[in-house]
Protein backbone atom coordinates (compact mmCIF):
# COMPACT_ATOMS: atom_id res chain seq x y z
CA UNK A 1 0.00 0.00 0.00
CA UNK A 2 1.10 3.54 -0.63
CA UNK A 3 -0.14 7.02 0.05
CA UNK A 4 -0.70 8.79 -3.25
CA UNK A 5 -0.69 12.52 -3.91
CA UNK A 6 -4.13 14.15 -3.78
CA UNK A 7 -4.59 16.61 -6.63
CA UNK A 8 -6.20 19.96 -5.83
CA UNK A 9 -8.04 22.74 -7.65
CA UNK A 10 -7.36 24.14 -10.20
CA UNK A 11 -5.77 20.92 -11.53
CA UNK A 12 -7.58 20.31 -14.86
CA UNK A 13 -7.72 16.55 -14.20
CA UNK A 14 -10.46 17.23 -11.62
CA UNK A 15 -12.73 18.26 -14.52
CA UNK A 16 -12.17 15.01 -16.38
CA UNK A 17 -15.01 12.48 -16.76
CA UNK A 18 -13.83 9.11 -15.39
CA UNK A 19 -14.29 5.91 -17.40
CA UNK A 20 -15.97 2.67 -16.22
CA UNK A 21 -13.86 -0.12 -14.74
CA UNK A 22 -13.91 -3.17 -17.00
CA UNK A 23 -11.11 -5.28 -15.55
CA UNK A 24 -11.39 -6.42 -11.93
CA UNK A 25 -7.75 -7.35 -11.40
CA UNK A 26 -4.91 -6.93 -8.89
CA UNK A 27 -4.12 -3.48 -10.25
CA UNK A 28 -7.63 -2.38 -9.25
CA UNK A 29 -7.16 -3.89 -5.76
CA UNK A 30 -3.89 -1.99 -5.36
CA UNK A 31 -5.55 1.24 -6.46
CA UNK A 32 -8.35 0.75 -3.88
CA UNK A 33 -5.86 -0.13 -1.11
CA UNK A 34 -3.85 2.99 -1.92
CA UNK A 35 -7.01 5.12 -2.01
CA UNK A 36 -7.99 3.94 1.49
CA UNK A 37 -4.53 4.61 2.84
CA UNK A 38 -4.49 8.06 1.22
CA UNK A 39 -7.99 8.88 2.53
CA UNK A 40 -7.25 7.76 6.12
CA UNK A 41 -3.98 9.68 6.07
CA UNK A 42 -5.56 12.94 4.84
CA UNK A 43 -7.87 12.37 6.82
CA UNK A 44 -11.14 12.27 4.91
CA UNK A 45 -14.36 10.22 4.71
CA UNK A 46 -14.46 9.74 0.94
CA UNK A 47 -12.15 9.74 -2.06
CA UNK A 48 -12.62 9.32 -5.82
CA UNK A 49 -9.88 7.78 -7.96
CA UNK A 50 -9.51 10.96 -10.04
CA UNK A 51 -8.44 12.74 -6.83
CA UNK A 52 -5.26 10.67 -6.99
CA UNK A 53 -5.09 11.28 -10.75
CA UNK A 54 -6.66 8.00 -11.93
CA UNK A 55 -9.69 8.61 -14.22
CA UNK A 56 -11.59 5.42 -13.29
CA UNK A 57 -15.10 5.15 -11.79
CA UNK A 58 -13.88 4.04 -8.36
CA UNK A 59 -14.82 5.51 -4.96
CA UNK A 60 -13.89 4.67 -1.41
CA UNK A 61 -15.90 5.85 1.61
CA UNK A 62 -15.55 5.36 5.36
CA UNK A 63 -17.79 7.55 7.48
CA UNK A 64 -16.02 6.46 10.66
CA UNK A 65 -13.15 8.56 11.97
CA UNK A 66 -9.79 6.82 11.84
CA UNK A 67 -9.26 5.85 15.45
CA UNK A 68 -7.19 2.75 14.89
CA UNK A 69 -4.03 4.34 16.27
CA UNK A 70 -5.77 5.85 19.30
CA UNK A 71 -4.61 4.40 22.61
CA UNK A 72 -7.43 2.72 24.51
CA UNK A 73 -8.39 5.21 27.22
CA UNK A 74 -8.32 3.82 30.72
CA UNK A 75 -9.84 5.82 33.56
CA UNK A 76 -9.22 4.64 37.06
CA UNK A 77 -10.43 7.58 39.11
CA UNK A 78 -13.08 5.43 40.77
CA UNK A 79 -10.88 2.42 41.21
CA UNK A 80 -12.23 0.59 38.15
CA UNK A 81 -10.71 0.29 34.72
CA UNK A 82 -12.89 1.37 31.81
CA UNK A 83 -11.66 0.76 28.32
CA UNK A 84 -13.23 2.83 25.57
CA UNK A 85 -13.57 0.85 22.37
CA UNK A 86 -12.01 2.69 19.45
CA UNK A 87 -14.46 3.39 16.61
CA UNK A 88 -14.51 0.54 14.10
CA UNK A 89 -13.53 1.32 10.55
CA UNK A 90 -16.20 0.74 7.91
CA UNK A 91 -14.36 0.80 4.60
CA UNK A 92 -16.66 0.66 1.57
CA UNK A 93 -15.70 0.43 -2.10
CA UNK A 94 -17.98 1.56 -4.94
CA UNK A 95 -17.00 0.65 -8.49
CA UNK A 96 -19.04 1.96 -11.45
CA UNK A 97 -21.66 3.44 -9.07
CA UNK A 98 -25.07 4.67 -10.26
CA UNK A 99 -27.90 6.54 -8.56
CA UNK A 100 -31.29 4.99 -9.29
CA UNK A 101 -34.03 7.07 -7.70
CA UNK A 102 -33.07 10.26 -5.93
CA UNK A 103 -35.78 11.52 -3.55
CA UNK A 104 -37.59 14.76 -4.34
CA UNK A 105 -36.84 15.85 -0.80
CA UNK A 106 -33.48 17.61 -0.51
CA UNK A 107 -31.14 18.12 2.44
CA UNK A 108 -28.46 20.73 3.08
CA UNK A 109 -25.13 19.44 4.33
CA UNK A 110 -21.92 21.32 5.03
CA UNK A 111 -19.44 19.76 2.59
CA UNK A 112 -15.70 19.85 2.22
CA UNK A 113 -13.33 18.15 -0.22
CA UNK A 114 -9.75 16.93 -0.04
CA UNK A 115 -9.18 18.54 -3.46
CA UNK A 116 -10.52 21.91 -2.23
CA UNK A 117 -8.73 22.10 1.13
CA UNK A 118 -9.96 24.36 3.96
CA UNK A 119 -13.15 25.33 2.13
CA UNK A 120 -16.57 24.30 3.48
CA UNK A 121 -19.99 25.19 2.13
CA UNK A 122 -23.57 23.99 2.35
CA UNK A 123 -24.75 22.01 -0.67
CA UNK A 124 -28.29 20.83 -1.32
CA UNK A 125 -28.75 17.28 -2.59
CA UNK A 126 -31.51 14.62 -2.67
CA UNK A 127 -31.95 13.27 0.87
CA UNK A 128 -32.37 9.64 -0.13
CA UNK A 129 -31.04 7.63 -3.05
CA UNK A 130 -30.94 4.07 -4.23
CA UNK A 131 -27.40 3.20 -5.27
CA UNK A 132 -26.12 0.40 -7.50
CA UNK A 133 -22.43 -0.43 -7.78
CA UNK A 134 -19.92 -3.22 -8.25
CA UNK A 135 -17.45 -4.58 -5.72
CA UNK A 136 -13.81 -5.57 -6.28
CA UNK A 137 -14.91 -8.97 -7.60
CA UNK A 138 -17.27 -7.34 -10.10
CA UNK A 139 -20.46 -8.38 -8.24
CA UNK A 140 -23.37 -5.93 -8.38
CA UNK A 141 -24.99 -4.53 -5.22
CA UNK A 142 -27.96 -2.26 -4.55
CA UNK A 143 -28.83 -0.37 -1.39
CA UNK A 144 -31.06 2.46 -0.19
CA UNK A 145 -29.09 5.23 1.45
CA UNK A 146 -29.87 8.36 3.40
CA UNK A 147 -28.17 10.84 5.72
CA UNK A 148 -24.44 11.43 5.45
CA UNK A 149 -23.91 8.25 3.39
CA UNK A 150 -26.29 9.49 0.67
CA UNK A 151 -24.62 12.92 0.64
CA UNK A 152 -21.10 11.52 0.62
CA UNK A 153 -21.82 9.08 -2.20
CA UNK A 154 -23.36 11.86 -4.31
CA UNK A 155 -20.38 14.14 -3.61
CA UNK A 156 -17.93 11.40 -4.65
CA UNK A 157 -20.00 10.47 -7.72
CA UNK A 158 -19.81 14.10 -8.85
CA UNK A 159 -16.02 13.68 -9.04
CA UNK A 160 -16.56 10.95 -11.65
CA UNK A 161 -18.29 13.55 -13.84
CA UNK A 162 -15.61 16.17 -13.24
CA UNK A 163 -17.85 18.15 -10.86
CA UNK A 164 -16.72 19.60 -7.52
CA UNK A 165 -18.98 20.56 -4.62
CA UNK A 166 -18.13 24.23 -5.19
CA UNK A 167 -19.66 23.88 -8.68
CA UNK A 168 -23.04 23.58 -6.92
CA UNK A 169 -22.60 27.05 -5.39
CA UNK A 170 -23.53 30.36 -7.01
CA UNK A 171 -20.74 31.89 -9.09
CA UNK A 172 -20.26 34.56 -6.44
CA UNK A 173 -19.87 32.03 -3.62
CA UNK A 174 -17.62 29.81 -5.73
CA UNK A 175 -15.33 32.71 -6.59
CA UNK A 176 -15.22 33.74 -2.94
CA UNK A 177 -14.26 30.18 -1.95
CA UNK A 178 -11.51 29.98 -4.58
CA UNK A 179 -10.13 33.39 -3.56
CA UNK A 180 -10.06 32.26 0.07
CA UNK A 181 -8.16 29.12 -0.94
CA UNK A 182 -5.66 31.19 -2.95
CA UNK A 183 -5.10 33.42 0.09
CA UNK A 184 -4.61 30.44 2.40
CA UNK A 185 -2.04 28.98 0.01
CA UNK A 186 -0.05 32.24 -0.01
CA UNK A 187 0.09 32.23 3.80
CA UNK A 188 1.21 28.59 3.90
ZN1 LIG B 1 -14.47 15.72 -2.99
PDB file of C-alpha atoms and ligand atoms in Angstrom:
ATOM      1  CA  UNK A   1       0.000   0.000   0.000  1.00  0.00           C
ATOM      2  CA  UNK A   2       1.101   3.543  -0.634  1.00  0.00           C
ATOM      3  CA  UNK A   3      -0.138   7.018   0.050  1.00  0.00           C
ATOM      4  CA  UNK A   4      -0.703   8.794  -3.249  1.00  0.00           C
ATOM      5  CA  UNK A   5      -0.692  12.518  -3.914  1.00  0.00           C
ATOM      6  CA  UNK A   6      -4.132  14.150  -3.782  1.00  0.00           C
ATOM      7  CA  UNK A   7      -4.587  16.615  -6.631  1.00  0.00           C
ATOM      8  CA  UNK A   8      -6.199  19.959  -5.825  1.00  0.00           C
ATOM      9  CA  UNK A   9      -8.042  22.738  -7.653  1.00  0.00           C
ATOM     10  CA  UNK A  10      -7.362  24.145 -10.200  1.00  0.00           C
ATOM     11  CA  UNK A  11      -5.765  20.918 -11.528  1.00  0.00           C
ATOM     12  CA  UNK A  12      -7.584  20.310 -14.857  1.00  0.00           C
ATOM     13  CA  UNK A  13      -7.722  16.551 -14.203  1.00  0.00           C
ATOM     14  CA  UNK A  14     -10.460  17.226 -11.621  1.00  0.00           C
ATOM     15  CA  UNK A  15     -12.734  18.264 -14.523  1.00  0.00           C
ATOM     16  CA  UNK A  16     -12.173  15.012 -16.380  1.00  0.00           C
ATOM     17  CA  UNK A  17     -15.009  12.479 -16.760  1.00  0.00           C
ATOM     18  CA  UNK A  18     -13.835   9.112 -15.391  1.00  0.00           C
ATOM     19  CA  UNK A  19     -14.288   5.908 -17.398  1.00  0.00           C
ATOM     20  CA  UNK A  20     -15.970   2.669 -16.223  1.00  0.00           C
ATOM     21  CA  UNK A  21     -13.857  -0.121 -14.738  1.00  0.00           C
ATOM     22  CA  UNK A  22     -13.910  -3.170 -17.004  1.00  0.00           C
ATOM     23  CA  UNK A  23     -11.111  -5.283 -15.546  1.00  0.00           C
ATOM     24  CA  UNK A  24     -11.386  -6.418 -11.925  1.00  0.00           C
ATOM     25  CA  UNK A  25      -7.751  -7.354 -11.400  1.00  0.00           C
ATOM     26  CA  UNK A  26      -4.909  -6.929  -8.889  1.00  0.00           C
ATOM     27  CA  UNK A  27      -4.119  -3.482 -10.250  1.00  0.00           C
ATOM     28  CA  UNK A  28      -7.627  -2.378  -9.253  1.00  0.00           C
ATOM     29  CA  UNK A  29      -7.164  -3.890  -5.761  1.00  0.00           C
ATOM     30  CA  UNK A  30      -3.891  -1.992  -5.364  1.00  0.00           C
ATOM     31  CA  UNK A  31      -5.555   1.243  -6.456  1.00  0.00           C
ATOM     32  CA  UNK A  32      -8.349   0.752  -3.883  1.00  0.00           C
ATOM     33  CA  UNK A  33      -5.856  -0.134  -1.106  1.00  0.00           C
ATOM     34  CA  UNK A  34      -3.849   2.989  -1.916  1.00  0.00           C
ATOM     35  CA  UNK A  35      -7.010   5.117  -2.005  1.00  0.00           C
ATOM     36  CA  UNK A  36      -7.994   3.939   1.485  1.00  0.00           C
ATOM     37  CA  UNK A  37      -4.525   4.608   2.836  1.00  0.00           C
ATOM     38  CA  UNK A  38      -4.495   8.063   1.216  1.00  0.00           C
ATOM     39  CA  UNK A  39      -7.985   8.878   2.530  1.00  0.00           C
ATOM     40  CA  UNK A  40      -7.249   7.762   6.116  1.00  0.00           C
ATOM     41  CA  UNK A  41      -3.976   9.675   6.073  1.00  0.00           C
ATOM     42  CA  UNK A  42      -5.559  12.937   4.840  1.00  0.00           C
ATOM     43  CA  UNK A  43      -7.871  12.365   6.821  1.00  0.00           C
ATOM     44  CA  UNK A  44     -11.141  12.267   4.908  1.00  0.00           C
ATOM     45  CA  UNK A  45     -14.355  10.217   4.712  1.00  0.00           C
ATOM     46  CA  UNK A  46     -14.464   9.743   0.940  1.00  0.00           C
ATOM     47  CA  UNK A  47     -12.153   9.736  -2.064  1.00  0.00           C
ATOM     48  CA  UNK A  48     -12.624   9.318  -5.816  1.00  0.00           C
ATOM     49  CA  UNK A  49      -9.883   7.780  -7.964  1.00  0.00           C
ATOM     50  CA  UNK A  50      -9.515  10.962 -10.041  1.00  0.00           C
ATOM     51  CA  UNK A  51      -8.443  12.740  -6.830  1.00  0.00           C
ATOM     52  CA  UNK A  52      -5.265  10.668  -6.991  1.00  0.00           C
ATOM     53  CA  UNK A  53      -5.091  11.281 -10.755  1.00  0.00           C
ATOM     54  CA  UNK A  54      -6.662   8.000 -11.934  1.00  0.00           C
ATOM     55  CA  UNK A  55      -9.692   8.613 -14.217  1.00  0.00           C
ATOM     56  CA  UNK A  56     -11.591   5.418 -13.288  1.00  0.00           C
ATOM     57  CA  UNK A  57     -15.097   5.150 -11.791  1.00  0.00           C
ATOM     58  CA  UNK A  58     -13.884   4.036  -8.365  1.00  0.00           C
ATOM     59  CA  UNK A  59     -14.817   5.511  -4.964  1.00  0.00           C
ATOM     60  CA  UNK A  60     -13.892   4.667  -1.405  1.00  0.00           C
ATOM     61  CA  UNK A  61     -15.904   5.845   1.607  1.00  0.00           C
ATOM     62  CA  UNK A  62     -15.545   5.360   5.356  1.00  0.00           C
ATOM     63  CA  UNK A  63     -17.788   7.552   7.476  1.00  0.00           C
ATOM     64  CA  UNK A  64     -16.018   6.461  10.663  1.00  0.00           C
ATOM     65  CA  UNK A  65     -13.154   8.562  11.967  1.00  0.00           C
ATOM     66  CA  UNK A  66      -9.792   6.816  11.837  1.00  0.00           C
ATOM     67  CA  UNK A  67      -9.256   5.847  15.454  1.00  0.00           C
ATOM     68  CA  UNK A  68      -7.189   2.748  14.893  1.00  0.00           C
ATOM     69  CA  UNK A  69      -4.035   4.338  16.267  1.00  0.00           C
ATOM     70  CA  UNK A  70      -5.766   5.848  19.298  1.00  0.00           C
ATOM     71  CA  UNK A  71      -4.611   4.398  22.611  1.00  0.00           C
ATOM     72  CA  UNK A  72      -7.431   2.722  24.510  1.00  0.00           C
ATOM     73  CA  UNK A  73      -8.385   5.215  27.221  1.00  0.00           C
ATOM     74  CA  UNK A  74      -8.323   3.824  30.725  1.00  0.00           C
ATOM     75  CA  UNK A  75      -9.838   5.824  33.562  1.00  0.00           C
ATOM     76  CA  UNK A  76      -9.220   4.644  37.055  1.00  0.00           C
ATOM     77  CA  UNK A  77     -10.425   7.580  39.114  1.00  0.00           C
ATOM     78  CA  UNK A  78     -13.083   5.433  40.766  1.00  0.00           C
ATOM     79  CA  UNK A  79     -10.882   2.423  41.207  1.00  0.00           C
ATOM     80  CA  UNK A  80     -12.225   0.593  38.149  1.00  0.00           C
ATOM     81  CA  UNK A  81     -10.713   0.286  34.718  1.00  0.00           C
ATOM     82  CA  UNK A  82     -12.894   1.368  31.808  1.00  0.00           C
ATOM     83  CA  UNK A  83     -11.657   0.758  28.318  1.00  0.00           C
ATOM     84  CA  UNK A  84     -13.232   2.830  25.570  1.00  0.00           C
ATOM     85  CA  UNK A  85     -13.574   0.850  22.375  1.00  0.00           C
ATOM     86  CA  UNK A  86     -12.012   2.689  19.449  1.00  0.00           C
ATOM     87  CA  UNK A  87     -14.459   3.389  16.614  1.00  0.00           C
ATOM     88  CA  UNK A  88     -14.510   0.545  14.098  1.00  0.00           C
ATOM     89  CA  UNK A  89     -13.526   1.320  10.547  1.00  0.00           C
ATOM     90  CA  UNK A  90     -16.202   0.741   7.914  1.00  0.00           C
ATOM     91  CA  UNK A  91     -14.363   0.804   4.599  1.00  0.00           C
ATOM     92  CA  UNK A  92     -16.664   0.663   1.573  1.00  0.00           C
ATOM     93  CA  UNK A  93     -15.699   0.427  -2.100  1.00  0.00           C
ATOM     94  CA  UNK A  94     -17.977   1.557  -4.940  1.00  0.00           C
ATOM     95  CA  UNK A  95     -17.001   0.650  -8.490  1.00  0.00           C
ATOM     96  CA  UNK A  96     -19.041   1.962 -11.451  1.00  0.00           C
ATOM     97  CA  UNK A  97     -21.658   3.440  -9.067  1.00  0.00           C
ATOM     98  CA  UNK A  98     -25.070   4.674 -10.257  1.00  0.00           C
ATOM     99  CA  UNK A  99     -27.897   6.543  -8.559  1.00  0.00           C
ATOM    100  CA  UNK A 100     -31.291   4.987  -9.288  1.00  0.00           C
ATOM    101  CA  UNK A 101     -34.029   7.069  -7.696  1.00  0.00           C
ATOM    102  CA  UNK A 102     -33.070  10.255  -5.928  1.00  0.00           C
ATOM    103  CA  UNK A 103     -35.782  11.523  -3.549  1.00  0.00           C
ATOM    104  CA  UNK A 104     -37.594  14.759  -4.337  1.00  0.00           C
ATOM    105  CA  UNK A 105     -36.840  15.849  -0.799  1.00  0.00           C
ATOM    106  CA  UNK A 106     -33.479  17.614  -0.508  1.00  0.00           C
ATOM    107  CA  UNK A 107     -31.142  18.122   2.436  1.00  0.00           C
ATOM    108  CA  UNK A 108     -28.464  20.734   3.082  1.00  0.00           C
ATOM    109  CA  UNK A 109     -25.128  19.442   4.331  1.00  0.00           C
ATOM    110  CA  UNK A 110     -21.925  21.321   5.026  1.00  0.00           C
ATOM    111  CA  UNK A 111     -19.436  19.758   2.590  1.00  0.00           C
ATOM    112  CA  UNK A 112     -15.699  19.851   2.219  1.00  0.00           C
ATOM    113  CA  UNK A 113     -13.330  18.152  -0.219  1.00  0.00           C
ATOM    114  CA  UNK A 114      -9.747  16.926  -0.036  1.00  0.00           C
ATOM    115  CA  UNK A 115      -9.182  18.543  -3.462  1.00  0.00           C
ATOM    116  CA  UNK A 116     -10.523  21.906  -2.233  1.00  0.00           C
ATOM    117  CA  UNK A 117      -8.735  22.100   1.126  1.00  0.00           C
ATOM    118  CA  UNK A 118      -9.958  24.357   3.962  1.00  0.00           C
ATOM    119  CA  UNK A 119     -13.149  25.326   2.131  1.00  0.00           C
ATOM    120  CA  UNK A 120     -16.565  24.300   3.478  1.00  0.00           C
ATOM    121  CA  UNK A 121     -19.992  25.193   2.135  1.00  0.00           C
ATOM    122  CA  UNK A 122     -23.568  23.988   2.350  1.00  0.00           C
ATOM    123  CA  UNK A 123     -24.747  22.012  -0.665  1.00  0.00           C
ATOM    124  CA  UNK A 124     -28.294  20.832  -1.324  1.00  0.00           C
ATOM    125  CA  UNK A 125     -28.754  17.281  -2.586  1.00  0.00           C
ATOM    126  CA  UNK A 126     -31.505  14.621  -2.673  1.00  0.00           C
ATOM    127  CA  UNK A 127     -31.955  13.274   0.875  1.00  0.00           C
ATOM    128  CA  UNK A 128     -32.371   9.640  -0.129  1.00  0.00           C
ATOM    129  CA  UNK A 129     -31.039   7.634  -3.047  1.00  0.00           C
ATOM    130  CA  UNK A 130     -30.942   4.066  -4.232  1.00  0.00           C
ATOM    131  CA  UNK A 131     -27.398   3.195  -5.274  1.00  0.00           C
ATOM    132  CA  UNK A 132     -26.121   0.397  -7.497  1.00  0.00           C
ATOM    133  CA  UNK A 133     -22.430  -0.430  -7.784  1.00  0.00           C
ATOM    134  CA  UNK A 134     -19.922  -3.224  -8.255  1.00  0.00           C
ATOM    135  CA  UNK A 135     -17.450  -4.579  -5.716  1.00  0.00           C
ATOM    136  CA  UNK A 136     -13.809  -5.570  -6.280  1.00  0.00           C
ATOM    137  CA  UNK A 137     -14.908  -8.969  -7.595  1.00  0.00           C
ATOM    138  CA  UNK A 138     -17.267  -7.338 -10.096  1.00  0.00           C
ATOM    139  CA  UNK A 139     -20.458  -8.382  -8.237  1.00  0.00           C
ATOM    140  CA  UNK A 140     -23.365  -5.933  -8.376  1.00  0.00           C
ATOM    141  CA  UNK A 141     -24.989  -4.526  -5.220  1.00  0.00           C
ATOM    142  CA  UNK A 142     -27.965  -2.259  -4.551  1.00  0.00           C
ATOM    143  CA  UNK A 143     -28.826  -0.367  -1.391  1.00  0.00           C
ATOM    144  CA  UNK A 144     -31.063   2.460  -0.189  1.00  0.00           C
ATOM    145  CA  UNK A 145     -29.094   5.228   1.447  1.00  0.00           C
ATOM    146  CA  UNK A 146     -29.873   8.359   3.400  1.00  0.00           C
ATOM    147  CA  UNK A 147     -28.174  10.836   5.718  1.00  0.00           C
ATOM    148  CA  UNK A 148     -24.436  11.426   5.452  1.00  0.00           C
ATOM    149  CA  UNK A 149     -23.908   8.248   3.391  1.00  0.00           C
ATOM    150  CA  UNK A 150     -26.294   9.494   0.667  1.00  0.00           C
ATOM    151  CA  UNK A 151     -24.625  12.918   0.639  1.00  0.00           C
ATOM    152  CA  UNK A 152     -21.103  11.524   0.624  1.00  0.00           C
ATOM    153  CA  UNK A 153     -21.816   9.078  -2.204  1.00  0.00           C
ATOM    154  CA  UNK A 154     -23.360  11.858  -4.314  1.00  0.00           C
ATOM    155  CA  UNK A 155     -20.376  14.143  -3.613  1.00  0.00           C
ATOM    156  CA  UNK A 156     -17.931  11.400  -4.647  1.00  0.00           C
ATOM    157  CA  UNK A 157     -20.000  10.470  -7.717  1.00  0.00           C
ATOM    158  CA  UNK A 158     -19.805  14.098  -8.850  1.00  0.00           C
ATOM    159  CA  UNK A 159     -16.023  13.680  -9.042  1.00  0.00           C
ATOM    160  CA  UNK A 160     -16.559  10.950 -11.651  1.00  0.00           C
ATOM    161  CA  UNK A 161     -18.288  13.549 -13.843  1.00  0.00           C
ATOM    162  CA  UNK A 162     -15.614  16.170 -13.240  1.00  0.00           C
ATOM    163  CA  UNK A 163     -17.852  18.146 -10.863  1.00  0.00           C
ATOM    164  CA  UNK A 164     -16.721  19.599  -7.516  1.00  0.00           C
ATOM    165  CA  UNK A 165     -18.984  20.556  -4.616  1.00  0.00           C
ATOM    166  CA  UNK A 166     -18.130  24.230  -5.191  1.00  0.00           C
ATOM    167  CA  UNK A 167     -19.660  23.883  -8.683  1.00  0.00           C
ATOM    168  CA  UNK A 168     -23.042  23.585  -6.915  1.00  0.00           C
ATOM    169  CA  UNK A 169     -22.599  27.054  -5.394  1.00  0.00           C
ATOM    170  CA  UNK A 170     -23.534  30.360  -7.012  1.00  0.00           C
ATOM    171  CA  UNK A 171     -20.741  31.887  -9.093  1.00  0.00           C
ATOM    172  CA  UNK A 172     -20.257  34.558  -6.436  1.00  0.00           C
ATOM    173  CA  UNK A 173     -19.872  32.031  -3.620  1.00  0.00           C
ATOM    174  CA  UNK A 174     -17.621  29.806  -5.725  1.00  0.00           C
ATOM    175  CA  UNK A 175     -15.326  32.707  -6.591  1.00  0.00           C
ATOM    176  CA  UNK A 176     -15.217  33.737  -2.940  1.00  0.00           C
ATOM    177  CA  UNK A 177     -14.259  30.179  -1.951  1.00  0.00           C
ATOM    178  CA  UNK A 178     -11.512  29.979  -4.582  1.00  0.00           C
ATOM    179  CA  UNK A 179     -10.128  33.393  -3.558  1.00  0.00           C
ATOM    180  CA  UNK A 180     -10.063  32.264   0.073  1.00  0.00           C
ATOM    181  CA  UNK A 181      -8.162  29.118  -0.939  1.00  0.00           C
ATOM    182  CA  UNK A 182      -5.656  31.186  -2.947  1.00  0.00           C
ATOM    183  CA  UNK A 183      -5.100  33.423   0.090  1.00  0.00           C
ATOM    184  CA  UNK A 184      -4.612  30.438   2.401  1.00  0.00           C
ATOM    185  CA  UNK A 185      -2.040  28.978   0.015  1.00  0.00           C
ATOM    186  CA  UNK A 186      -0.051  32.237  -0.008  1.00  0.00           C
ATOM    187  CA  UNK A 187       0.091  32.227   3.802  1.00  0.00           C
ATOM    188  CA  UNK A 188       1.205  28.590   3.898  1.00  0.00           C
TER     189      UNK A 188
HETATM  190 ZN1  LIG B   1     -14.467  15.715  -2.995  1.00  0.00          ZN
END
